[in-house]
């Protein structure tokens, strides 16, 4: 029976420094819906107050995507956390085993990561794709997938955390964003299917800089 690529966004272990610095993320992911993401740190209640947008995001234009990192599209040069997270989710849910090796897929994903090593958790991203053996079996079946994005938003508890301590975000500029969409998978012999996807990502968007990926959560935060 054909094994298709597991859905991205099912496992991570975030750097403890991110836990300390990104207070908003800590509070968000300590909720019951995402408690495992930050190892059970203290939680805060739900609130609907809007999250403060990065100072640069309202004025910085969305620029054209950067060059392709091998077979995987490179990260777009975007300074808005939600738009970058949507692009990252599309990248994570898209693959083509007909033209891309497992190593190439990993290299392409790594190009999206923050260059600040004290915050980035590539392990949580790399864990989203199968090992080389399973990838090879998928390639035998010419399996590939595309993705469409429906929407992206700041989770409620992340907005609550920022409303309680707006200055916390300025230490690392790490934002939690939940993205929803649909993944369509196709394989040899006319096989295929589609399913809805949701994922919560941590992205870093410093002022006057392009966003980058920090980590992926194992559970979706509403």
mmCIF file with all atom_site columns, C-alpha atoms in Angstrom:
data_model
loop_
_atom_site.group_PDB
_atom_site.id
_atom_site.type_symbol
_atom_site.label_atom_id
_atom_site.label_alt_id
_atom_site.label_comp_id
_atom_site.label_asym_id
_atom_site.label_entity_id
_atom_site.label_seq_id
_atom_site.pdbx_PDB_ins_code
_atom_site.Cartn_x
_atom_site.Cartn_y
_atom_site.Cartn_z
_atom_site.occupancy
_atom_site.B_iso_or_equiv
_atom_site.pdbx_formal_charge
_atom_site.auth_seq_id
_atom_site.auth_comp_id
_atom_site.auth_asym_id
_atom_site.auth_atom_id
_atom_site.pdbx_PDB_model_num
ATOM 1   C CA . UNK A 1 1   ? 0.000  0.000  0.000   1.00 0.00 ? 1   UNK A CA 1
ATOM 2   C CA . UNK A 1 2   ? 1.372  3.362  -0.997  1.00 0.00 ? 2   UNK A CA 1
ATOM 3   C CA . UNK A 1 3   ? 2.675  5.465  1.827   1.00 0.00 ? 3   UNK A CA 1
ATOM 4   C CA . UNK A 1 4   ? 2.206  9.142  1.168   1.00 0.00 ? 4   UNK A CA 1
ATOM 5   C CA . UNK A 1 5   ? 4.205  11.922 2.738   1.00 0.00 ? 5   UNK A CA 1
ATOM 6   C CA . UNK A 1 6   ? 3.083  12.537 6.320   1.00 0.00 ? 6   UNK A CA 1
ATOM 7   C CA . UNK A 1 7   ? 1.544  15.939 6.974   1.00 0.00 ? 7   UNK A CA 1
ATOM 8   C CA . UNK A 1 8   ? 4.094  18.551 7.882   1.00 0.00 ? 8   UNK A CA 1
ATOM 9   C CA . UNK A 1 9   ? 3.925  20.203 11.297  1.00 0.00 ? 9   UNK A CA 1
ATOM 10  C CA . UNK A 1 10  ? 3.693  17.170 13.572  1.00 0.00 ? 10  UNK A CA 1
ATOM 11  C CA . UNK A 1 11  ? 6.763  17.433 15.779  1.00 0.00 ? 11  UNK A CA 1
ATOM 12  C CA . UNK A 1 12  ? 9.352  19.792 17.303  1.00 0.00 ? 12  UNK A CA 1
ATOM 13  C CA . UNK A 1 13  ? 11.591 20.551 20.278  1.00 0.00 ? 13  UNK A CA 1
ATOM 14  C CA . UNK A 1 14  ? 12.106 24.292 20.537  1.00 0.00 ? 14  UNK A CA 1
ATOM 15  C CA . UNK A 1 15  ? 15.318 25.885 21.832  1.00 0.00 ? 15  UNK A CA 1
ATOM 16  C CA . UNK A 1 16  ? 14.998 26.906 25.479  1.00 0.00 ? 16  UNK A CA 1
ATOM 17  C CA . UNK A 1 17  ? 16.186 30.403 24.664  1.00 0.00 ? 17  UNK A CA 1
ATOM 18  C CA . UNK A 1 18  ? 13.176 30.892 22.422  1.00 0.00 ? 18  UNK A CA 1
ATOM 19  C CA . UNK A 1 19  ? 11.008 29.804 25.322  1.00 0.00 ? 19  UNK A CA 1
ATOM 20  C CA . UNK A 1 20  ? 12.511 32.458 27.565  1.00 0.00 ? 20  UNK A CA 1
ATOM 21  C CA . UNK A 1 21  ? 12.594 35.297 25.047  1.00 0.00 ? 21  UNK A CA 1
ATOM 22  C CA . UNK A 1 22  ? 9.386  34.737 23.079  1.00 0.00 ? 22  UNK A CA 1
ATOM 23  C CA . UNK A 1 23  ? 7.045  35.186 26.029  1.00 0.00 ? 23  UNK A CA 1
ATOM 24  C CA . UNK A 1 24  ? 4.029  35.449 23.788  1.00 0.00 ? 24  UNK A CA 1
ATOM 25  C CA . UNK A 1 25  ? 4.766  32.099 22.171  1.00 0.00 ? 25  UNK A CA 1
ATOM 26  C CA . UNK A 1 26  ? 5.365  30.505 25.531  1.00 0.00 ? 26  UNK A CA 1
ATOM 27  C CA . UNK A 1 27  ? 1.978  31.572 26.788  1.00 0.00 ? 27  UNK A CA 1
ATOM 28  C CA . UNK A 1 28  ? 0.246  30.589 23.585  1.00 0.00 ? 28  UNK A CA 1
ATOM 29  C CA . UNK A 1 29  ? 1.649  27.129 23.408  1.00 0.00 ? 29  UNK A CA 1
ATOM 30  C CA . UNK A 1 30  ? 1.162  26.364 27.081  1.00 0.00 ? 30  UNK A CA 1
ATOM 31  C CA . UNK A 1 31  ? -2.585 26.199 26.479  1.00 0.00 ? 31  UNK A CA 1
ATOM 32  C CA . UNK A 1 32  ? -4.279 22.828 26.297  1.00 0.00 ? 32  UNK A CA 1
ATOM 33  C CA . UNK A 1 33  ? -4.449 22.988 22.504  1.00 0.00 ? 33  UNK A CA 1
ATOM 34  C CA . UNK A 1 34  ? -0.673 23.376 22.229  1.00 0.00 ? 34  UNK A CA 1
ATOM 35  C CA . UNK A 1 35  ? 0.800  22.581 25.613  1.00 0.00 ? 35  UNK A CA 1
ATOM 36  C CA . UNK A 1 36  ? 3.553  20.308 24.370  1.00 0.00 ? 36  UNK A CA 1
ATOM 37  C CA . UNK A 1 37  ? 5.156  22.904 22.134  1.00 0.00 ? 37  UNK A CA 1
ATOM 38  C CA . UNK A 1 38  ? 6.978  24.758 24.853  1.00 0.00 ? 38  UNK A CA 1
ATOM 39  C CA . UNK A 1 39  ? 7.311  21.991 27.444  1.00 0.00 ? 39  UNK A CA 1
ATOM 40  C CA . UNK A 1 40  ? 4.470  22.998 29.717  1.00 0.00 ? 40  UNK A CA 1
ATOM 41  C CA . UNK A 1 41  ? 5.393  26.572 30.584  1.00 0.00 ? 41  UNK A CA 1
ATOM 42  C CA . UNK A 1 42  ? 2.861  28.787 32.340  1.00 0.00 ? 42  UNK A CA 1
ATOM 43  C CA . UNK A 1 43  ? -0.402 29.581 30.522  1.00 0.00 ? 43  UNK A CA 1
ATOM 44  C CA . UNK A 1 44  ? -2.584 32.650 30.127  1.00 0.00 ? 44  UNK A CA 1
ATOM 45  C CA . UNK A 1 45  ? -6.256 33.041 29.297  1.00 0.00 ? 45  UNK A CA 1
ATOM 46  C CA . UNK A 1 46  ? -7.858 33.635 25.871  1.00 0.00 ? 46  UNK A CA 1
ATOM 47  C CA . UNK A 1 47  ? -8.414 37.205 24.652  1.00 0.00 ? 47  UNK A CA 1
ATOM 48  C CA . UNK A 1 48  ? -9.473 38.779 21.374  1.00 0.00 ? 48  UNK A CA 1
ATOM 49  C CA . UNK A 1 49  ? -7.375 41.938 21.538  1.00 0.00 ? 49  UNK A CA 1
ATOM 50  C CA . UNK A 1 50  ? -5.488 42.446 18.255  1.00 0.00 ? 50  UNK A CA 1
ATOM 51  C CA . UNK A 1 51  ? -1.764 41.726 18.212  1.00 0.00 ? 51  UNK A CA 1
ATOM 52  C CA . UNK A 1 52  ? 0.538  44.696 17.668  1.00 0.00 ? 52  UNK A CA 1
ATOM 53  C CA . UNK A 1 53  ? 1.900  44.439 14.137  1.00 0.00 ? 53  UNK A CA 1
ATOM 54  C CA . UNK A 1 54  ? 5.643  44.797 13.570  1.00 0.00 ? 54  UNK A CA 1
ATOM 55  C CA . UNK A 1 55  ? 6.498  48.438 13.032  1.00 0.00 ? 55  UNK A CA 1
ATOM 56  C CA . UNK A 1 56  ? 7.819  47.692 9.587   1.00 0.00 ? 56  UNK A CA 1
ATOM 57  C CA . UNK A 1 57  ? 5.073  45.409 8.317   1.00 0.00 ? 57  UNK A CA 1
ATOM 58  C CA . UNK A 1 58  ? 2.471  48.064 7.582   1.00 0.00 ? 58  UNK A CA 1
ATOM 59  C CA . UNK A 1 59  ? 4.752  50.024 5.295   1.00 0.00 ? 59  UNK A CA 1
ATOM 60  C CA . UNK A 1 60  ? 7.208  47.515 3.887   1.00 0.00 ? 60  UNK A CA 1
ATOM 61  C CA . UNK A 1 61  ? 6.066  46.241 0.486   1.00 0.00 ? 61  UNK A CA 1
ATOM 62  C CA . UNK A 1 62  ? 5.969  42.561 -0.332  1.00 0.00 ? 62  UNK A CA 1
ATOM 63  C CA . UNK A 1 63  ? 8.880  41.851 -2.626  1.00 0.00 ? 63  UNK A CA 1
ATOM 64  C CA . UNK A 1 64  ? 9.444  39.179 -5.209  1.00 0.00 ? 64  UNK A CA 1
ATOM 65  C CA . UNK A 1 65  ? 10.548 35.720 -4.021  1.00 0.00 ? 65  UNK A CA 1
ATOM 66  C CA . UNK A 1 66  ? 14.255 35.077 -3.760  1.00 0.00 ? 66  UNK A CA 1
ATOM 67  C CA . UNK A 1 67  ? 16.037 32.581 -5.978  1.00 0.00 ? 67  UNK A CA 1
ATOM 68  C CA . UNK A 1 68  ? 15.171 28.927 -5.768  1.00 0.00 ? 68  UNK A CA 1
ATOM 69  C CA . UNK A 1 69  ? 17.181 26.806 -3.320  1.00 0.00 ? 69  UNK A CA 1
ATOM 70  C CA . UNK A 1 70  ? 17.604 23.793 -5.572  1.00 0.00 ? 70  UNK A CA 1
ATOM 71  C CA . UNK A 1 71  ? 14.287 22.091 -6.388  1.00 0.00 ? 71  UNK A CA 1
ATOM 72  C CA . UNK A 1 72  ? 12.569 23.782 -3.415  1.00 0.00 ? 72  UNK A CA 1
ATOM 73  C CA . UNK A 1 73  ? 11.432 27.383 -3.840  1.00 0.00 ? 73  UNK A CA 1
ATOM 74  C CA . UNK A 1 74  ? 13.452 29.809 -1.771  1.00 0.00 ? 74  UNK A CA 1
ATOM 75  C CA . UNK A 1 75  ? 11.862 31.994 0.899   1.00 0.00 ? 75  UNK A CA 1
ATOM 76  C CA . UNK A 1 76  ? 10.019 35.106 -0.292  1.00 0.00 ? 76  UNK A CA 1
ATOM 77  C CA . UNK A 1 77  ? 11.366 38.448 0.835   1.00 0.00 ? 77  UNK A CA 1
ATOM 78  C CA . UNK A 1 78  ? 8.427  39.375 3.039   1.00 0.00 ? 78  UNK A CA 1
ATOM 79  C CA . UNK A 1 79  ? 8.438  41.450 6.223   1.00 0.00 ? 79  UNK A CA 1
ATOM 80  C CA . UNK A 1 80  ? 4.917  40.555 7.403   1.00 0.00 ? 80  UNK A CA 1
ATOM 81  C CA . UNK A 1 81  ? 4.718  37.559 9.805   1.00 0.00 ? 81  UNK A CA 1
ATOM 82  C CA . UNK A 1 82  ? 1.340  36.263 8.606   1.00 0.00 ? 82  UNK A CA 1
ATOM 83  C CA . UNK A 1 83  ? 2.186  36.471 4.911   1.00 0.00 ? 83  UNK A CA 1
ATOM 84  C CA . UNK A 1 84  ? 5.547  34.811 5.461   1.00 0.00 ? 84  UNK A CA 1
ATOM 85  C CA . UNK A 1 85  ? 3.961  32.033 7.529   1.00 0.00 ? 85  UNK A CA 1
ATOM 86  C CA . UNK A 1 86  ? 1.460  31.395 4.742   1.00 0.00 ? 86  UNK A CA 1
ATOM 87  C CA . UNK A 1 87  ? 4.296  31.090 2.233   1.00 0.00 ? 87  UNK A CA 1
ATOM 88  C CA . UNK A 1 88  ? 6.210  28.780 4.586   1.00 0.00 ? 88  UNK A CA 1
ATOM 89  C CA . UNK A 1 89  ? 3.188  26.525 5.073   1.00 0.00 ? 89  UNK A CA 1
ATOM 90  C CA . UNK A 1 90  ? 2.763  26.243 1.322   1.00 0.00 ? 90  UNK A CA 1
ATOM 91  C CA . UNK A 1 91  ? 6.405  25.249 1.011   1.00 0.00 ? 91  UNK A CA 1
ATOM 92  C CA . UNK A 1 92  ? 6.081  22.652 3.772   1.00 0.00 ? 92  UNK A CA 1
ATOM 93  C CA . UNK A 1 93  ? 2.997  21.081 2.217   1.00 0.00 ? 93  UNK A CA 1
ATOM 94  C CA . UNK A 1 94  ? 4.487  20.940 -1.303  1.00 0.00 ? 94  UNK A CA 1
ATOM 95  C CA . UNK A 1 95  ? 7.011  18.430 -2.610  1.00 0.00 ? 95  UNK A CA 1
ATOM 96  C CA . UNK A 1 96  ? 7.892  16.417 -5.714  1.00 0.00 ? 96  UNK A CA 1
ATOM 97  C CA . UNK A 1 97  ? 9.733  13.149 -5.240  1.00 0.00 ? 97  UNK A CA 1
ATOM 98  C CA . UNK A 1 98  ? 10.031 12.818 -9.022  1.00 0.00 ? 98  UNK A CA 1
ATOM 99  C CA . UNK A 1 99  ? 12.595 15.625 -9.189  1.00 0.00 ? 99  UNK A CA 1
ATOM 100 C CA . UNK A 1 100 ? 13.756 16.174 -5.620  1.00 0.00 ? 100 UNK A CA 1
ATOM 101 C CA . UNK A 1 101 ? 15.792 13.935 -3.345  1.00 0.00 ? 101 UNK A CA 1
ATOM 102 C CA . UNK A 1 102 ? 15.232 13.851 0.381   1.00 0.00 ? 102 UNK A CA 1
ATOM 103 C CA . UNK A 1 103 ? 18.537 15.660 0.913   1.00 0.00 ? 103 UNK A CA 1
ATOM 104 C CA . UNK A 1 104 ? 17.564 18.357 -1.571  1.00 0.00 ? 104 UNK A CA 1
ATOM 105 C CA . UNK A 1 105 ? 14.221 18.820 0.160   1.00 0.00 ? 105 UNK A CA 1
ATOM 106 C CA . UNK A 1 106 ? 15.976 19.292 3.495   1.00 0.00 ? 106 UNK A CA 1
ATOM 107 C CA . UNK A 1 107 ? 18.438 21.789 2.014   1.00 0.00 ? 107 UNK A CA 1
ATOM 108 C CA . UNK A 1 108 ? 15.606 23.781 0.492   1.00 0.00 ? 108 UNK A CA 1
ATOM 109 C CA . UNK A 1 109 ? 13.713 23.871 3.779   1.00 0.00 ? 109 UNK A CA 1
ATOM 110 C CA . UNK A 1 110 ? 16.826 24.952 5.684   1.00 0.00 ? 110 UNK A CA 1
ATOM 111 C CA . UNK A 1 111 ? 17.123 28.019 3.447   1.00 0.00 ? 111 UNK A CA 1
ATOM 112 C CA . UNK A 1 112 ? 13.932 29.342 5.072   1.00 0.00 ? 112 UNK A CA 1
ATOM 113 C CA . UNK A 1 113 ? 15.393 29.211 8.585   1.00 0.00 ? 113 UNK A CA 1
ATOM 114 C CA . UNK A 1 114 ? 16.528 32.117 10.727  1.00 0.00 ? 114 UNK A CA 1
ATOM 115 C CA . UNK A 1 115 ? 20.273 32.673 10.655  1.00 0.00 ? 115 UNK A CA 1
ATOM 116 C CA . UNK A 1 116 ? 20.200 33.383 14.398  1.00 0.00 ? 116 UNK A CA 1
ATOM 117 C CA . UNK A 1 117 ? 21.205 29.950 15.629  1.00 0.00 ? 117 UNK A CA 1
ATOM 118 C CA . UNK A 1 118 ? 20.199 30.629 19.225  1.00 0.00 ? 118 UNK A CA 1
ATOM 119 C CA . UNK A 1 119 ? 16.554 30.758 18.115  1.00 0.00 ? 119 UNK A CA 1
ATOM 120 C CA . UNK A 1 120 ? 16.244 28.468 15.115  1.00 0.00 ? 120 UNK A CA 1
ATOM 121 C CA . UNK A 1 121 ? 15.033 24.899 15.604  1.00 0.00 ? 121 UNK A CA 1
ATOM 122 C CA . UNK A 1 122 ? 15.628 23.143 12.304  1.00 0.00 ? 122 UNK A CA 1
ATOM 123 C CA . UNK A 1 123 ? 15.072 19.785 13.979  1.00 0.00 ? 123 UNK A CA 1
ATOM 124 C CA . UNK A 1 124 ? 11.376 20.572 14.224  1.00 0.00 ? 124 UNK A CA 1
ATOM 125 C CA . UNK A 1 125 ? 11.310 21.378 10.505  1.00 0.00 ? 125 UNK A CA 1
ATOM 126 C CA . UNK A 1 126 ? 13.455 18.470 9.304   1.00 0.00 ? 126 UNK A CA 1
ATOM 127 C CA . UNK A 1 127 ? 11.307 16.046 11.304  1.00 0.00 ? 127 UNK A CA 1
ATOM 128 C CA . UNK A 1 128 ? 8.395  16.829 9.016   1.00 0.00 ? 128 UNK A CA 1
ATOM 129 C CA . UNK A 1 129 ? 9.670  14.817 6.054   1.00 0.00 ? 129 UNK A CA 1
ATOM 130 C CA . UNK A 1 130 ? 10.187 11.044 5.785   1.00 0.00 ? 130 UNK A CA 1
ATOM 131 C CA . UNK A 1 131 ? 13.547 9.377  6.093   1.00 0.00 ? 131 UNK A CA 1
ATOM 132 C CA . UNK A 1 132 ? 15.506 8.652  2.888   1.00 0.00 ? 132 UNK A CA 1
ATOM 133 C CA . UNK A 1 133 ? 14.167 5.103  2.597   1.00 0.00 ? 133 UNK A CA 1
ATOM 134 C CA . UNK A 1 134 ? 10.506 6.121  2.698   1.00 0.00 ? 134 UNK A CA 1
ATOM 135 C CA . UNK A 1 135 ? 11.200 9.083  0.433   1.00 0.00 ? 135 UNK A CA 1
ATOM 136 C CA . UNK A 1 136 ? 12.735 6.668  -2.093  1.00 0.00 ? 136 UNK A CA 1
ATOM 137 C CA . UNK A 1 137 ? 9.634  4.474  -1.979  1.00 0.00 ? 137 UNK A CA 1
ATOM 138 C CA . UNK A 1 138 ? 7.487  7.531  -2.567  1.00 0.00 ? 138 UNK A CA 1
ATOM 139 C CA . UNK A 1 139 ? 9.711  8.443  -5.523  1.00 0.00 ? 139 UNK A CA 1
ATOM 140 C CA . UNK A 1 140 ? 9.122  4.975  -6.965  1.00 0.00 ? 140 UNK A CA 1
ATOM 141 C CA . UNK A 1 141 ? 5.431  5.895  -7.009  1.00 0.00 ? 141 UNK A CA 1
ATOM 142 C CA . UNK A 1 142 ? 6.167  9.358  -8.451  1.00 0.00 ? 142 UNK A CA 1
ATOM 143 C CA . UNK A 1 143 ? 4.414  10.964 -5.527  1.00 0.00 ? 143 UNK A CA 1
ATOM 144 C CA . UNK A 1 144 ? 4.113  14.745 -5.436  1.00 0.00 ? 144 UNK A CA 1
ATOM 145 C CA . UNK A 1 145 ? 1.972  17.333 -3.692  1.00 0.00 ? 145 UNK A CA 1
ATOM 146 C CA . UNK A 1 146 ? 0.815  20.904 -4.106  1.00 0.00 ? 146 UNK A CA 1
ATOM 147 C CA . UNK A 1 147 ? -0.806 23.226 -1.599  1.00 0.00 ? 147 UNK A CA 1
ATOM 148 C CA . UNK A 1 148 ? -3.258 26.083 -1.538  1.00 0.00 ? 148 UNK A CA 1
ATOM 149 C CA . UNK A 1 149 ? -3.489 28.439 1.443   1.00 0.00 ? 149 UNK A CA 1
ATOM 150 C CA . UNK A 1 150 ? -6.829 29.552 2.853   1.00 0.00 ? 150 UNK A CA 1
ATOM 151 C CA . UNK A 1 151 ? -5.811 31.962 5.604   1.00 0.00 ? 151 UNK A CA 1
ATOM 152 C CA . UNK A 1 152 ? -3.322 32.816 8.336   1.00 0.00 ? 152 UNK A CA 1
ATOM 153 C CA . UNK A 1 153 ? -3.793 34.500 11.712  1.00 0.00 ? 153 UNK A CA 1
ATOM 154 C CA . UNK A 1 154 ? -2.194 35.171 15.083  1.00 0.00 ? 154 UNK A CA 1
ATOM 155 C CA . UNK A 1 155 ? -3.534 32.642 17.627  1.00 0.00 ? 155 UNK A CA 1
ATOM 156 C CA . UNK A 1 156 ? -5.720 34.137 20.343  1.00 0.00 ? 156 UNK A CA 1
ATOM 157 C CA . UNK A 1 157 ? -3.381 33.355 23.240  1.00 0.00 ? 157 UNK A CA 1
ATOM 158 C CA . UNK A 1 158 ? -0.436 34.890 21.418  1.00 0.00 ? 158 UNK A CA 1
ATOM 159 C CA . UNK A 1 159 ? -2.415 38.108 21.068  1.00 0.00 ? 159 UNK A CA 1
ATOM 160 C CA . UNK A 1 160 ? -3.282 37.906 24.755  1.00 0.00 ? 160 UNK A CA 1
ATOM 161 C CA . UNK A 1 161 ? 0.358  37.477 25.722  1.00 0.00 ? 161 UNK A CA 1
ATOM 162 C CA . UNK A 1 162 ? 1.384  40.509 23.701  1.00 0.00 ? 162 UNK A CA 1
ATOM 163 C CA . UNK A 1 163 ? -1.417 42.610 25.132  1.00 0.00 ? 163 UNK A CA 1
ATOM 164 C CA . UNK A 1 164 ? -0.080 41.843 28.611  1.00 0.00 ? 164 UNK A CA 1
ATOM 165 C CA . UNK A 1 165 ? 3.567  42.485 27.738  1.00 0.00 ? 165 UNK A CA 1
ATOM 166 C CA . UNK A 1 166 ? 3.934  44.305 24.380  1.00 0.00 ? 166 UNK A CA 1
ATOM 167 C CA . UNK A 1 167 ? 7.651  44.842 24.869  1.00 0.00 ? 167 UNK A CA 1
ATOM 168 C CA . UNK A 1 168 ? 8.384  41.111 25.022  1.00 0.00 ? 168 UNK A CA 1
ATOM 169 C CA . UNK A 1 169 ? 8.196  40.751 21.243  1.00 0.00 ? 169 UNK A CA 1
ATOM 170 C CA . UNK A 1 170 ? 11.019 43.254 20.739  1.00 0.00 ? 170 UNK A CA 1
ATOM 171 C CA . UNK A 1 171 ? 13.621 40.920 22.251  1.00 0.00 ? 171 UNK A CA 1
ATOM 172 C CA . UNK A 1 172 ? 13.562 38.367 19.444  1.00 0.00 ? 172 UNK A CA 1
ATOM 173 C CA . UNK A 1 173 ? 10.666 39.446 17.182  1.00 0.00 ? 173 UNK A CA 1
ATOM 174 C CA . UNK A 1 174 ? 9.299  35.908 17.076  1.00 0.00 ? 174 UNK A CA 1
ATOM 175 C CA . UNK A 1 175 ? 5.618  35.583 16.167  1.00 0.00 ? 175 UNK A CA 1
ATOM 176 C CA . UNK A 1 176 ? 3.217  32.649 16.341  1.00 0.00 ? 176 UNK A CA 1
ATOM 177 C CA . UNK A 1 177 ? 1.040  32.249 13.257  1.00 0.00 ? 177 UNK A CA 1
ATOM 178 C CA . UNK A 1 178 ? -1.568 29.585 12.491  1.00 0.00 ? 178 UNK A CA 1
ATOM 179 C CA . UNK A 1 179 ? -2.146 28.800 8.813   1.00 0.00 ? 179 UNK A CA 1
ATOM 180 C CA . UNK A 1 180 ? -4.871 26.699 7.182   1.00 0.00 ? 180 UNK A CA 1
ATOM 181 C CA . UNK A 1 181 ? -5.070 25.349 3.659   1.00 0.00 ? 181 UNK A CA 1
ATOM 182 C CA . UNK A 1 182 ? -5.388 22.222 1.540   1.00 0.00 ? 182 UNK A CA 1
ATOM 183 C CA . UNK A 1 183 ? -2.802 19.723 0.348   1.00 0.00 ? 183 UNK A CA 1
ATOM 184 C CA . UNK A 1 184 ? -3.371 17.807 -2.893  1.00 0.00 ? 184 UNK A CA 1
ATOM 185 C CA . UNK A 1 185 ? -1.333 14.620 -3.360  1.00 0.00 ? 185 UNK A CA 1
ATOM 186 C CA . UNK A 1 186 ? -0.858 12.697 -6.609  1.00 0.00 ? 186 UNK A CA 1
ATOM 187 C CA . UNK A 1 187 ? 0.984  9.475  -7.411  1.00 0.00 ? 187 UNK A CA 1
ATOM 188 C CA . UNK A 1 188 ? 1.519  7.047  -10.287 1.00 0.00 ? 188 UNK A CA 1
ATOM 189 C CA . UNK A 1 189 ? -1.393 5.305  -11.910 1.00 0.00 ? 189 UNK A CA 1
ATOM 190 C CA . UNK A 1 190 ? -3.809 8.183  -11.490 1.00 0.00 ? 190 UNK A CA 1
ATOM 191 C CA . UNK A 1 191 ? -3.921 7.944  -7.710  1.00 0.00 ? 191 UNK A CA 1
ATOM 192 C CA . UNK A 1 192 ? -4.430 11.004 -5.590  1.00 0.00 ? 192 UNK A CA 1
ATOM 193 C CA . UNK A 1 193 ? -6.375 12.809 -2.936  1.00 0.00 ? 193 UNK A CA 1
ATOM 194 C CA . UNK A 1 194 ? -6.677 16.044 -1.008  1.00 0.00 ? 194 UNK A CA 1
ATOM 195 C CA . UNK A 1 195 ? -7.099 16.997 2.610   1.00 0.00 ? 195 UNK A CA 1
ATOM 196 C CA . UNK A 1 196 ? -7.356 20.111 4.736   1.00 0.00 ? 196 UNK A CA 1
ATOM 197 C CA . UNK A 1 197 ? -4.253 21.182 6.626   1.00 0.00 ? 197 UNK A CA 1
ATOM 198 C CA . UNK A 1 198 ? -3.546 23.441 9.593   1.00 0.00 ? 198 UNK A CA 1
ATOM 199 C CA . UNK A 1 199 ? -0.237 24.324 11.179  1.00 0.00 ? 199 UNK A CA 1
ATOM 200 C CA . UNK A 1 200 ? 1.172  26.727 13.761  1.00 0.00 ? 200 UNK A CA 1
ATOM 201 C CA . UNK A 1 201 ? 4.595  28.162 13.003  1.00 0.00 ? 201 UNK A CA 1
ATOM 202 C CA . UNK A 1 202 ? 7.035  30.435 14.794  1.00 0.00 ? 202 UNK A CA 1
ATOM 203 C CA . UNK A 1 203 ? 8.502  33.049 12.467  1.00 0.00 ? 203 UNK A CA 1
ATOM 204 C CA . UNK A 1 204 ? 11.032 35.777 13.114  1.00 0.00 ? 204 UNK A CA 1
ATOM 205 C CA . UNK A 1 205 ? 10.465 39.211 11.551  1.00 0.00 ? 205 UNK A CA 1
ATOM 206 C CA . UNK A 1 206 ? 12.894 41.817 12.790  1.00 0.00 ? 206 UNK A CA 1
ATOM 207 C CA . UNK A 1 207 ? 12.309 45.466 11.781  1.00 0.00 ? 207 UNK A CA 1
ATOM 208 C CA . UNK A 1 208 ? 13.704 46.355 8.354   1.00 0.00 ? 208 UNK A CA 1
ATOM 209 C CA . UNK A 1 209 ? 14.497 42.700 7.637   1.00 0.00 ? 209 UNK A CA 1
ATOM 210 C CA . UNK A 1 210 ? 12.885 39.815 5.802   1.00 0.00 ? 210 UNK A CA 1
ATOM 211 C CA . UNK A 1 211 ? 11.072 37.195 7.845   1.00 0.00 ? 211 UNK A CA 1
ATOM 212 C CA . UNK A 1 212 ? 12.481 33.718 8.446   1.00 0.00 ? 212 UNK A CA 1
ATOM 213 C CA . UNK A 1 213 ? 11.238 30.451 9.890   1.00 0.00 ? 213 UNK A CA 1
ATOM 214 C CA . UNK A 1 214 ? 12.046 29.557 13.502  1.00 0.00 ? 214 UNK A CA 1
ATOM 215 C CA . UNK A 1 215 ? 10.155 26.327 14.233  1.00 0.00 ? 215 UNK A CA 1
ATOM 216 C CA . UNK A 1 216 ? 7.005  24.302 13.637  1.00 0.00 ? 216 UNK A CA 1
ATOM 217 C CA . UNK A 1 217 ? 4.539  23.239 16.315  1.00 0.00 ? 217 UNK A CA 1
ATOM 218 C CA . UNK A 1 218 ? 3.198  19.694 16.760  1.00 0.00 ? 218 UNK A CA 1
ATOM 219 C CA . UNK A 1 219 ? -0.290 20.989 17.542  1.00 0.00 ? 219 UNK A CA 1
ATOM 220 C CA . UNK A 1 220 ? -2.383 23.695 15.984  1.00 0.00 ? 220 UNK A CA 1
ATOM 221 C CA . UNK A 1 221 ? -3.132 26.700 18.191  1.00 0.00 ? 221 UNK A CA 1
ATOM 222 C CA . UNK A 1 222 ? -6.504 28.356 17.457  1.00 0.00 ? 222 UNK A CA 1
#
